[in-house]
PDB file of C-alpha atoms in Angstrom:
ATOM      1  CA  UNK X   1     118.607  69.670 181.666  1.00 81.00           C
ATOM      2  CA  UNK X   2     119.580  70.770 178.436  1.00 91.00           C
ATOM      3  CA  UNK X   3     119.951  69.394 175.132  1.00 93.00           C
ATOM      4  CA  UNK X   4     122.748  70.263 172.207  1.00 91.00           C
ATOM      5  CA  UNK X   5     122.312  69.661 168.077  1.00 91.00           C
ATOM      6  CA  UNK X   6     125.468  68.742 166.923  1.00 88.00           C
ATOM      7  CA  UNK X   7     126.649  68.128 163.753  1.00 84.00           C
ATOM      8  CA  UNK X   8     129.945  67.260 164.202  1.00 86.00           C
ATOM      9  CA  UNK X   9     132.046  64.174 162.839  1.00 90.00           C
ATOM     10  CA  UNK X  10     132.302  61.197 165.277  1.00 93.00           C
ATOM     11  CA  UNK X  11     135.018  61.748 167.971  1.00 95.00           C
ATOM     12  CA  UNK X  12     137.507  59.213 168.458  1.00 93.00           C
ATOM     13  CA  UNK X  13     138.722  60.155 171.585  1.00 95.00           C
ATOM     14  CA  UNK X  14     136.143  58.850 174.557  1.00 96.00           C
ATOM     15  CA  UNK X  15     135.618  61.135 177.361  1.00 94.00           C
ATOM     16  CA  UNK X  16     136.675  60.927 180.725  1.00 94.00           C
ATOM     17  CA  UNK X  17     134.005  58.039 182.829  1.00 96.00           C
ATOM     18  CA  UNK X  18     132.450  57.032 179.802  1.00 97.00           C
ATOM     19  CA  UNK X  19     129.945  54.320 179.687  1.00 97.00           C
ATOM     20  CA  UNK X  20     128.651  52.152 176.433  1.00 98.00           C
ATOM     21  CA  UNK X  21     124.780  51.386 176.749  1.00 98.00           C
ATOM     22  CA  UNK X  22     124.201  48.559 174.301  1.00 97.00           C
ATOM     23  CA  UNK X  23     120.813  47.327 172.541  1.00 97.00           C
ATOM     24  CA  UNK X  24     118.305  46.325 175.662  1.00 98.00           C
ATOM     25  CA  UNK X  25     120.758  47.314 178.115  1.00 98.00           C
ATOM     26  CA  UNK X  26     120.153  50.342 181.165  1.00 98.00           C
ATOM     27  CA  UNK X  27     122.201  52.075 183.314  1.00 98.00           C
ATOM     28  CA  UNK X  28     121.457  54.256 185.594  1.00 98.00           C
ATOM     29  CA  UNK X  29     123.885  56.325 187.528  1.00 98.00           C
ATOM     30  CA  UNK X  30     123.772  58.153 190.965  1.00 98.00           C
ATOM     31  CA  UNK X  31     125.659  61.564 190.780  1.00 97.00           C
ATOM     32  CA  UNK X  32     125.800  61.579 194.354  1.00 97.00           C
ATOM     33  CA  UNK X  33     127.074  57.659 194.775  1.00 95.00           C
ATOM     34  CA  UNK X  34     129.315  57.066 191.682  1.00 93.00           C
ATOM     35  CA  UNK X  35     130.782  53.857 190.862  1.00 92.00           C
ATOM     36  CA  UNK X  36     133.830  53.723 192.439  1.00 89.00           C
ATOM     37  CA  UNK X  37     135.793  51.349 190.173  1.00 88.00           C
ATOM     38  CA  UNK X  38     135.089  54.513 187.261  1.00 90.00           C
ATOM     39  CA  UNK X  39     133.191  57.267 188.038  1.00 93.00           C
ATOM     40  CA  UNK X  40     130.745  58.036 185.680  1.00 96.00           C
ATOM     41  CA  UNK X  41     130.606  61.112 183.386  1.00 97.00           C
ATOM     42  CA  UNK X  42     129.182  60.247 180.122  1.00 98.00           C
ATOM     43  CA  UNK X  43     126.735  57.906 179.251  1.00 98.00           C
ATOM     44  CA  UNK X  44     126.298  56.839 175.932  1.00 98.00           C
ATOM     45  CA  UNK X  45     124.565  54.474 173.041  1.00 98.00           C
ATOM     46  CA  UNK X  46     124.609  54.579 168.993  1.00 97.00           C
ATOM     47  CA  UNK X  47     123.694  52.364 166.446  1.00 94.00           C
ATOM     48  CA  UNK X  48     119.483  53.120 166.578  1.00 95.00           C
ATOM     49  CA  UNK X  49     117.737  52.732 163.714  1.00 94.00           C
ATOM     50  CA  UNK X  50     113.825  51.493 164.433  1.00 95.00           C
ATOM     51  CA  UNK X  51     114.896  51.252 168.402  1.00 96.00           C
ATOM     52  CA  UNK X  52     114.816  54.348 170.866  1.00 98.00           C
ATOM     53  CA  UNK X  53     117.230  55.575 173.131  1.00 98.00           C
ATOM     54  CA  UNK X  54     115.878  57.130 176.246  1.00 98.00           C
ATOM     55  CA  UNK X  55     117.755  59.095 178.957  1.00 98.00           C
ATOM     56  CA  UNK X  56     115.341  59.564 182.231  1.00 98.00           C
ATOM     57  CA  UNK X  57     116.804  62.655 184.604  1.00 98.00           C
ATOM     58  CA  UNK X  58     115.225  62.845 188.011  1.00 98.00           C
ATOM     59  CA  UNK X  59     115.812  61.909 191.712  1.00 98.00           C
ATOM     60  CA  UNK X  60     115.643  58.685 194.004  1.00 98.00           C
ATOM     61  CA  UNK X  61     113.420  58.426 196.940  1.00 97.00           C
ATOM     62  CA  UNK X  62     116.577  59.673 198.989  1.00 98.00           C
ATOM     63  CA  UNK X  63     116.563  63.052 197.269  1.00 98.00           C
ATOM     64  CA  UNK X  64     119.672  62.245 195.099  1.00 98.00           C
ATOM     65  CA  UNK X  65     120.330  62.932 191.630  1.00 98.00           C
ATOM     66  CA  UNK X  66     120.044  59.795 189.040  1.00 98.00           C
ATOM     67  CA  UNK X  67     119.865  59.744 185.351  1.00 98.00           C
ATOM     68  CA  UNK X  68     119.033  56.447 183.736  1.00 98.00           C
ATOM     69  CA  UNK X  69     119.895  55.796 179.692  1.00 98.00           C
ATOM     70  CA  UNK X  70     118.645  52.539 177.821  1.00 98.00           C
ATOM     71  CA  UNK X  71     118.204  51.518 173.844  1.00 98.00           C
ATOM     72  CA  UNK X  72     115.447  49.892 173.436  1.00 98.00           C
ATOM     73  CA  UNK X  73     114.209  47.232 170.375  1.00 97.00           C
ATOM     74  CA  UNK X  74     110.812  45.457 171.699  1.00 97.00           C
ATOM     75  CA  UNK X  75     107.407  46.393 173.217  1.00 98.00           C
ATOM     76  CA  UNK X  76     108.301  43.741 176.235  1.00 98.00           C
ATOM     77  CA  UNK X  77     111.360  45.919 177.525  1.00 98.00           C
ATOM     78  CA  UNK X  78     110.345  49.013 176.976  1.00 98.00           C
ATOM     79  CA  UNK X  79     107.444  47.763 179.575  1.00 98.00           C
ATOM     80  CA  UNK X  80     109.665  46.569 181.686  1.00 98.00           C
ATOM     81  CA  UNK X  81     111.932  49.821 181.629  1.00 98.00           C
ATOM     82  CA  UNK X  82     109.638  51.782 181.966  1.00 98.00           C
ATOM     83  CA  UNK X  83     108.059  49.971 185.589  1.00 98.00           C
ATOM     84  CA  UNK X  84     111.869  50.229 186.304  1.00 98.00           C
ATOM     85  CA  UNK X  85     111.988  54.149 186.246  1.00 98.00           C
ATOM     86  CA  UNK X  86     108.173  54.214 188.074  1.00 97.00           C
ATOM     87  CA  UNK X  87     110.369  51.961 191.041  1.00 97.00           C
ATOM     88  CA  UNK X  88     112.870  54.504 191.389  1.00 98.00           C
ATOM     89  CA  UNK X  89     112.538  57.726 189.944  1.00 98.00           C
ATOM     90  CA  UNK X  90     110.414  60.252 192.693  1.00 98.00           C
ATOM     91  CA  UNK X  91     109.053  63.657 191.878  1.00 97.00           C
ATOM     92  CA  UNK X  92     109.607  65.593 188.582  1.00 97.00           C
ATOM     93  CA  UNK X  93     111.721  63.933 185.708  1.00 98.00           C
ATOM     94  CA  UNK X  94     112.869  64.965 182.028  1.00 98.00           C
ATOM     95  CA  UNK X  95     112.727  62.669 179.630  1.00 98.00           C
ATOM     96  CA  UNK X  96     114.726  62.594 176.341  1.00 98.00           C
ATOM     97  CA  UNK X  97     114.488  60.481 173.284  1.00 98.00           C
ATOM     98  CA  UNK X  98     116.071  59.729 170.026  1.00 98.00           C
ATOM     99  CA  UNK X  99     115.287  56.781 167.532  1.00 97.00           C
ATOM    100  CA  UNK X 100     112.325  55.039 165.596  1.00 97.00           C
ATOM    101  CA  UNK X 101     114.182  55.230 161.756  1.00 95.00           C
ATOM    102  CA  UNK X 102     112.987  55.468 159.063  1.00 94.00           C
ATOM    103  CA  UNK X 103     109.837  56.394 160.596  1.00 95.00           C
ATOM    104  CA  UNK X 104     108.507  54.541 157.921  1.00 93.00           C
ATOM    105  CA  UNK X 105     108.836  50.841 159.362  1.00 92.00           C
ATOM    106  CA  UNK X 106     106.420  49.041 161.130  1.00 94.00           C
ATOM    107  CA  UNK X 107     109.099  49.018 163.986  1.00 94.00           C
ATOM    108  CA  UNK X 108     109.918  52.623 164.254  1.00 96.00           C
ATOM    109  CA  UNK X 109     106.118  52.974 164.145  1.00 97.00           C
ATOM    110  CA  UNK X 110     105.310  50.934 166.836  1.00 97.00           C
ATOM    111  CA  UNK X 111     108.269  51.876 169.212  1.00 98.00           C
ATOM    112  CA  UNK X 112     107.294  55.686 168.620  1.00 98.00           C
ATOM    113  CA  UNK X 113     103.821  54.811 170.011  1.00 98.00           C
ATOM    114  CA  UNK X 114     105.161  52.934 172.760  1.00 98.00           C
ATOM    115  CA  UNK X 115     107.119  55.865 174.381  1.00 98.00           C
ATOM    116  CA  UNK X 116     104.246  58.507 173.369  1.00 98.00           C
ATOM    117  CA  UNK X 117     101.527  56.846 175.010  1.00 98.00           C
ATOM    118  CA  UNK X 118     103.931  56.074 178.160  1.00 98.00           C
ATOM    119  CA  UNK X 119     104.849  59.970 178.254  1.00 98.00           C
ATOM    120  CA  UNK X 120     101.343  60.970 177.914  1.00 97.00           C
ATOM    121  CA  UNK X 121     100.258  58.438 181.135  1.00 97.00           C
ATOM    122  CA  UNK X 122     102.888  60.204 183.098  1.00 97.00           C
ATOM    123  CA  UNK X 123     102.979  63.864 182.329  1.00 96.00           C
ATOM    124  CA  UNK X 124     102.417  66.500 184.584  1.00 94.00           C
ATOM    125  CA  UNK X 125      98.555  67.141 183.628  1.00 94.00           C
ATOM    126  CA  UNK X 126      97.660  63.272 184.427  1.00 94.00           C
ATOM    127  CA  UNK X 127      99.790  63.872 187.821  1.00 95.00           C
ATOM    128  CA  UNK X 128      98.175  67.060 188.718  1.00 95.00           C
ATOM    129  CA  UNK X 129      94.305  65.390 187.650  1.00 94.00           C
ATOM    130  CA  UNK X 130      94.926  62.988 190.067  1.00 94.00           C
ATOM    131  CA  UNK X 131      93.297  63.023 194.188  1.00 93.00           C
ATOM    132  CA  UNK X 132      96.217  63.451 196.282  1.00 91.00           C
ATOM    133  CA  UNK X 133      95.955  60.313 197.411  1.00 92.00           C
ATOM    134  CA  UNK X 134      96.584  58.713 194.404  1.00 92.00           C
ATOM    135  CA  UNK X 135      99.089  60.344 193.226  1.00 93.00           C
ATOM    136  CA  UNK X 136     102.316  58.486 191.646  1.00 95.00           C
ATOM    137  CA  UNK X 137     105.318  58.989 193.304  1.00 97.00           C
ATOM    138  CA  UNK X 138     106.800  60.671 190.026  1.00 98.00           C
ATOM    139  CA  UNK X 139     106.078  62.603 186.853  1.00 98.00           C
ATOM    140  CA  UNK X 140     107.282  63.595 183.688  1.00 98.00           C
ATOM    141  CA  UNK X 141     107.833  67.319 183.236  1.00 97.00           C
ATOM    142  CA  UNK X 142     109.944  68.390 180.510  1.00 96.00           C
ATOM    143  CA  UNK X 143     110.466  65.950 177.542  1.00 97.00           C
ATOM    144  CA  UNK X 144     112.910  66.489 174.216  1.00 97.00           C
ATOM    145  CA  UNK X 145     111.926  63.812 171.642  1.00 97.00           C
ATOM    146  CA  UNK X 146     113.797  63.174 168.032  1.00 97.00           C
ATOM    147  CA  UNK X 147     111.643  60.393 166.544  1.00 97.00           C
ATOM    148  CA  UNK X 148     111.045  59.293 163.273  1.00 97.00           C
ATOM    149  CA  UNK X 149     112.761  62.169 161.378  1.00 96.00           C
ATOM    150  CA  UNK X 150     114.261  60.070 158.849  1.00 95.00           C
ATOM    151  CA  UNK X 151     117.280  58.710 157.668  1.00 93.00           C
ATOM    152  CA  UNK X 152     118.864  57.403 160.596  1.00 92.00           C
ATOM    153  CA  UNK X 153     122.479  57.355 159.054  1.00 87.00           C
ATOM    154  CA  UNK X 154     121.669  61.296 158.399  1.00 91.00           C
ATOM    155  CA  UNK X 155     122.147  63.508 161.201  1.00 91.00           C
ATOM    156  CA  UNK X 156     123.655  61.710 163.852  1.00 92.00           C
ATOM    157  CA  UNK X 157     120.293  60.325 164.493  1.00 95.00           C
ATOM    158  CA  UNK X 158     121.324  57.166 165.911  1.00 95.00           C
ATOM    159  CA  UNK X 159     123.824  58.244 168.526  1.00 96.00           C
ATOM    160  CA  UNK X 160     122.637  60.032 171.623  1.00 97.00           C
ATOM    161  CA  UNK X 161     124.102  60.643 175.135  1.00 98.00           C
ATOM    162  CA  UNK X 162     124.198  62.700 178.262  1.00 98.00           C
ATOM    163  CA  UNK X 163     127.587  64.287 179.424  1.00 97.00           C
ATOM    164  CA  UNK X 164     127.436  64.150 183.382  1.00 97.00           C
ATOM    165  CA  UNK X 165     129.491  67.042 184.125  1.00 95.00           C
ATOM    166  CA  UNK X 166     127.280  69.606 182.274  1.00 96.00           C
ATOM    167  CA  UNK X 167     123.959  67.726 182.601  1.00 97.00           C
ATOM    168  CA  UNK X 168     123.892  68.366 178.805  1.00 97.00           C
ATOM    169  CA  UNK X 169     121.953  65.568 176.394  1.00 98.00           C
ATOM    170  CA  UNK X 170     123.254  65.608 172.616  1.00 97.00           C
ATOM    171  CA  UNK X 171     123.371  63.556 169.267  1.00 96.00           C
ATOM    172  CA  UNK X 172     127.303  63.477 169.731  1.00 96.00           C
ATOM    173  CA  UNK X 173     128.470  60.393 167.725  1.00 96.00           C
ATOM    174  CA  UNK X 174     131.921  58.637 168.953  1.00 97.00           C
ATOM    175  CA  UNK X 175     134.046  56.102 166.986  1.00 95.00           C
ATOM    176  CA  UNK X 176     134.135  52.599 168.905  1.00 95.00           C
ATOM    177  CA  UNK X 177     135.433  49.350 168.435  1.00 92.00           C
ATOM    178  CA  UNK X 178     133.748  45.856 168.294  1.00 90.00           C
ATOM    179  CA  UNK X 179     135.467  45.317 171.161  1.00 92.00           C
ATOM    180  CA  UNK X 180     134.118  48.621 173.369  1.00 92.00           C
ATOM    181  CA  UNK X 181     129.969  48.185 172.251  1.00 91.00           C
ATOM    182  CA  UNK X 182     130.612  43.882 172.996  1.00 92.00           C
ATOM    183  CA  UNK X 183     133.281  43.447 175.686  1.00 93.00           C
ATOM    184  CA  UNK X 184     131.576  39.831 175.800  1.00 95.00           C
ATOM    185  CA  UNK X 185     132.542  38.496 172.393  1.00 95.00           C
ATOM    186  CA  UNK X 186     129.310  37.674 171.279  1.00 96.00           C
ATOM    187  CA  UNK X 187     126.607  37.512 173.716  1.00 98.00           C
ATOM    188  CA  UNK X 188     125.847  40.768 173.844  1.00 97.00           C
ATOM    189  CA  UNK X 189     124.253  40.450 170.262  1.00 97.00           C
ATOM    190  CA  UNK X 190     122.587  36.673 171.323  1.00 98.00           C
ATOM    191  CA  UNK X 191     120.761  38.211 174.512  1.00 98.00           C
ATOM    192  CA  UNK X 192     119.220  40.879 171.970  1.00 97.00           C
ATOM    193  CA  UNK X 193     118.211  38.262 169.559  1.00 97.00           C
ATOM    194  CA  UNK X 194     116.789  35.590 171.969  1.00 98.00           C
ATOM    195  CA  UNK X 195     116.503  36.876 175.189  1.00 98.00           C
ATOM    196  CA  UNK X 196     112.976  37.024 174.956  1.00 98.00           C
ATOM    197  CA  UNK X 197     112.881  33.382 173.603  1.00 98.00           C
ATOM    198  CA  UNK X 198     114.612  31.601 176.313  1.00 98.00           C
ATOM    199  CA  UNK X 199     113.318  30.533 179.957  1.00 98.00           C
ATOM    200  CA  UNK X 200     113.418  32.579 181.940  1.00 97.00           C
ATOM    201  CA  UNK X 201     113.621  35.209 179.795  1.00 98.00           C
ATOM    202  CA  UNK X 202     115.665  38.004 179.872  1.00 98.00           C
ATOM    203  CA  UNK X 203     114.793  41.040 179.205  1.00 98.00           C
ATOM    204  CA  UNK X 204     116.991  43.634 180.079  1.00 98.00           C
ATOM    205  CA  UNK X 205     120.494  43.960 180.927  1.00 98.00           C
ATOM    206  CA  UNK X 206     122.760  46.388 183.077  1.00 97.00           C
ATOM    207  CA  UNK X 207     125.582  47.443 180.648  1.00 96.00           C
ATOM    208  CA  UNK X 208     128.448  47.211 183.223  1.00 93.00           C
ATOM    209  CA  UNK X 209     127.343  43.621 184.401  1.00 95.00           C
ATOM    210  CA  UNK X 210     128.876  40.291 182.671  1.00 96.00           C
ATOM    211  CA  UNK X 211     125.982  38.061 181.414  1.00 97.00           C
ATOM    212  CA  UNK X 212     125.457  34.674 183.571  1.00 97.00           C
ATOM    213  CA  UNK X 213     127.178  31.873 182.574  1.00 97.00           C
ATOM    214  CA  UNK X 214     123.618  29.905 182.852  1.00 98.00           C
ATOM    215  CA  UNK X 215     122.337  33.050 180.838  1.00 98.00           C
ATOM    216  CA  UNK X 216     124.630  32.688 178.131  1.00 98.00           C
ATOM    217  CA  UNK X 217     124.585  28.801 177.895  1.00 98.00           C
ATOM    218  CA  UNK X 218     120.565  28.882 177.277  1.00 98.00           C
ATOM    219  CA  UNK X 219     121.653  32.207 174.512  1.00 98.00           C
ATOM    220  CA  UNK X 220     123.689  29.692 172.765  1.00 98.00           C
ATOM    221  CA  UNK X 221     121.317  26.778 173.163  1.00 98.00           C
ATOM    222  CA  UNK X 222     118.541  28.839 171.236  1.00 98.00           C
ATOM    223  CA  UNK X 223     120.935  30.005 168.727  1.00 98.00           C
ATOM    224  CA  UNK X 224     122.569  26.572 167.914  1.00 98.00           C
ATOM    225  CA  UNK X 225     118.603  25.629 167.664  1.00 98.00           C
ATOM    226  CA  UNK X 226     118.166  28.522 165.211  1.00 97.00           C
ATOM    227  CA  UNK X 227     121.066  27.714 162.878  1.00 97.00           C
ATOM    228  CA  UNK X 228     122.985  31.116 163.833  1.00 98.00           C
ATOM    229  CA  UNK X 229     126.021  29.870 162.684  1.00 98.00           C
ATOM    230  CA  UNK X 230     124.770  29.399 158.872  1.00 97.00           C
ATOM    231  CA  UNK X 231     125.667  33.191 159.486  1.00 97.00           C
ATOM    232  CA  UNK X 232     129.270  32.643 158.630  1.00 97.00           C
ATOM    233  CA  UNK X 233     128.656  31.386 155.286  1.00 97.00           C
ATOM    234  CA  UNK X 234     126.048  34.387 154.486  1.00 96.00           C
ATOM    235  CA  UNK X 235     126.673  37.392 152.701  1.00 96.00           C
ATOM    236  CA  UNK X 236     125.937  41.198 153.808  1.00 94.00           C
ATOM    237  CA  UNK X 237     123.691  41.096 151.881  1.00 94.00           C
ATOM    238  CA  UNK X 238     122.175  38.448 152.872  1.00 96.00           C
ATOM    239  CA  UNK X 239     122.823  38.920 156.552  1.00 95.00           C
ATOM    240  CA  UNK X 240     121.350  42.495 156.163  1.00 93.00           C
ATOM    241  CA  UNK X 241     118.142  41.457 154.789  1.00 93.00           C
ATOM    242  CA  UNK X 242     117.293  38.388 156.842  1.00 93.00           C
ATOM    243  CA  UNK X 243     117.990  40.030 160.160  1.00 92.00           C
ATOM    244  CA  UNK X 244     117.900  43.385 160.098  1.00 89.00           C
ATOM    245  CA  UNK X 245     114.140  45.430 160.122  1.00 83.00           C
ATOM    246  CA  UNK X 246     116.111  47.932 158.333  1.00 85.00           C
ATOM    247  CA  UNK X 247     118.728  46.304 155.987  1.00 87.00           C
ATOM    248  CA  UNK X 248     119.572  49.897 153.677  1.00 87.00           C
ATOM    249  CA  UNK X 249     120.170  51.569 157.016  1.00 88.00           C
ATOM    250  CA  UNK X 250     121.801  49.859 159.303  1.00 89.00           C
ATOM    251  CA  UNK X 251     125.139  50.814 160.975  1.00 88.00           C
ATOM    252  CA  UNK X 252     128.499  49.466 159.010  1.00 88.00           C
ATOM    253  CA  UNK X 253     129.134  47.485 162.313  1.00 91.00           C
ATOM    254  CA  UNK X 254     125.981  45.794 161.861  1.00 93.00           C
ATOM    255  CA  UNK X 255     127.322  42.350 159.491  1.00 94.00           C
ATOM    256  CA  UNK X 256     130.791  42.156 161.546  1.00 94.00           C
ATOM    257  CA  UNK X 257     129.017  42.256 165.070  1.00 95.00           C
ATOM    258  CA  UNK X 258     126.645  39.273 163.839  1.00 96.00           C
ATOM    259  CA  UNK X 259     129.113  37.134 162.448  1.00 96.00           C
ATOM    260  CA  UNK X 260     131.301  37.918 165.698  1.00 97.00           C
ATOM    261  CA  UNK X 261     128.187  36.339 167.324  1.00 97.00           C
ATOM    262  CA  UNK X 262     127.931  33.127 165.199  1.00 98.00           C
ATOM    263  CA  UNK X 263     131.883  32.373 165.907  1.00 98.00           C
ATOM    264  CA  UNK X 264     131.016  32.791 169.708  1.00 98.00           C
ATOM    265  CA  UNK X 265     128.491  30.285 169.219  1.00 98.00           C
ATOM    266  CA  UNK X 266     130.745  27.973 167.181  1.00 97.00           C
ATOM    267  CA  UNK X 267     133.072  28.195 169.031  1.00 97.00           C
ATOM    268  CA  UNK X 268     131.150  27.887 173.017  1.00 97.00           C
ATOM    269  CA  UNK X 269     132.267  25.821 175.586  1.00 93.00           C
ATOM    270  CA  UNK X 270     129.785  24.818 178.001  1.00 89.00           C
TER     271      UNK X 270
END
């Protein structure tokens, strides 16, 4: 596995089997069982600030090659990602991360400890401590890590991906629409917001999978509860600094995708 710096401007043309990773979404893709609706070739998530986004490269139990991304936001799903990768990843693995901006916040702060301390449980030299027969089915052996380096708006530092093809991770940023990071409207942004607040909860999501309708109506149900729709009347401003842990950095998609969630709500059916 490799990993490329760039420094280029944000491409608008999307490669060939590209795949969006949203906030507190996964996806992880066997090279050697590809999704046949659209194979995969690049997968890909932007818009990090205090949140990491982690690619995993390893093999299954079955000896094939898998590479998992998410972008993660909360100590609760990074947990649970991280028992997800100890399920099925088996042997050696690389691990790559980019995130935790400014590394000033209490977020970035926190998240950065999060995947440190989880890297440091699995690394080779805990692996090779253990009795043989204790050993964990997998270990981390080579790990890239861009965290808490500053402005995230500087740098590319809140874009990251891994291009399939040439097993290559990089910083690449593309230009997408509203449309392309929330094919569902709105409840992509409600499932990062109260997912964790609604029984039962949910945590994580896999980015090629529509949300349950009895997901969604219990999203909407703690939004409505939670005035989300006083968010149409709101400034940026005032948007930015009640919901945002990072109001002077955050992406310039940031206000539109939140109101795009309030009008969802608004406007639900049940």
């Amino acid at each position: 596995m490799k990993f490329k710096f760039c420094n280029e401007k944000p491409k608008s043309d999307l490669p060939e089997g590209f795949y969006y990773v949203s906030q507190d979404n996964f996806y992880i893709a066997n090279l050697n069982q590809p999704n046949q609706s659209m194979l995969e070739k690049y997968l890909y998530s932007d818009s990090a600030t205090s949140c990491i986004i982690i690619i995993v490269e390893g093999k299954d139990q079955q000896n094939n090659p898998i590479v998992a991304v998410t972008h993660l936001s909360r100590e609760q799903r990074f947990q649970e990602f991280f028992k997800m990768v100890g399920r099925i990843f088996y042997g050696e693995t690389s691990v790559f991360a980019q995130g935790a901006n400014p590394p000033s916040e209490s977020a970035s702060i926190q998240n950065t400890t999060t995947v440190l301390n989880w890297i440091t449980a699995n690394n080779k030299v805990q692996y090779d401590q253990c009795p043989p027969d204790q050993k964990p089915q997998w270990y981390i052996s080579q790990t890239t890590l861009s965290l808490g380096l500053g402005d995230p708006l500087i740098d590319e530092r809140s874009c990251y991906g891994i291009d399939l093809n040439a097993m290559t991770v990089s910083n690449q940023c593309f230009t997408l629409t509203d449309v392309q990071r929330d094919p569902s409207g709105g409840a992509q942004t409600l499932f990062c917001v109260f997912g964790l607040k609604i029984t039962p909860q949910a945590v994580l999501h896999k980015a090629d999978e529509d949300f349950p309708k009895a997901q969604v109506d219990l999203l909407v149900q703690a939004a409505k509860a939670n005035q989300w729709e006083d968010i149409l009347y709101m400034t940026k401003d005032e948007v930015l600094n009640k919901y945002s842990s990072t109001p002077q950095y955050e992406v310039p998609w940031f206000f539109s995708t939140l109101r795009e969630s309030a009008m969802f709500v608004k406007n639900y059916k049940p």
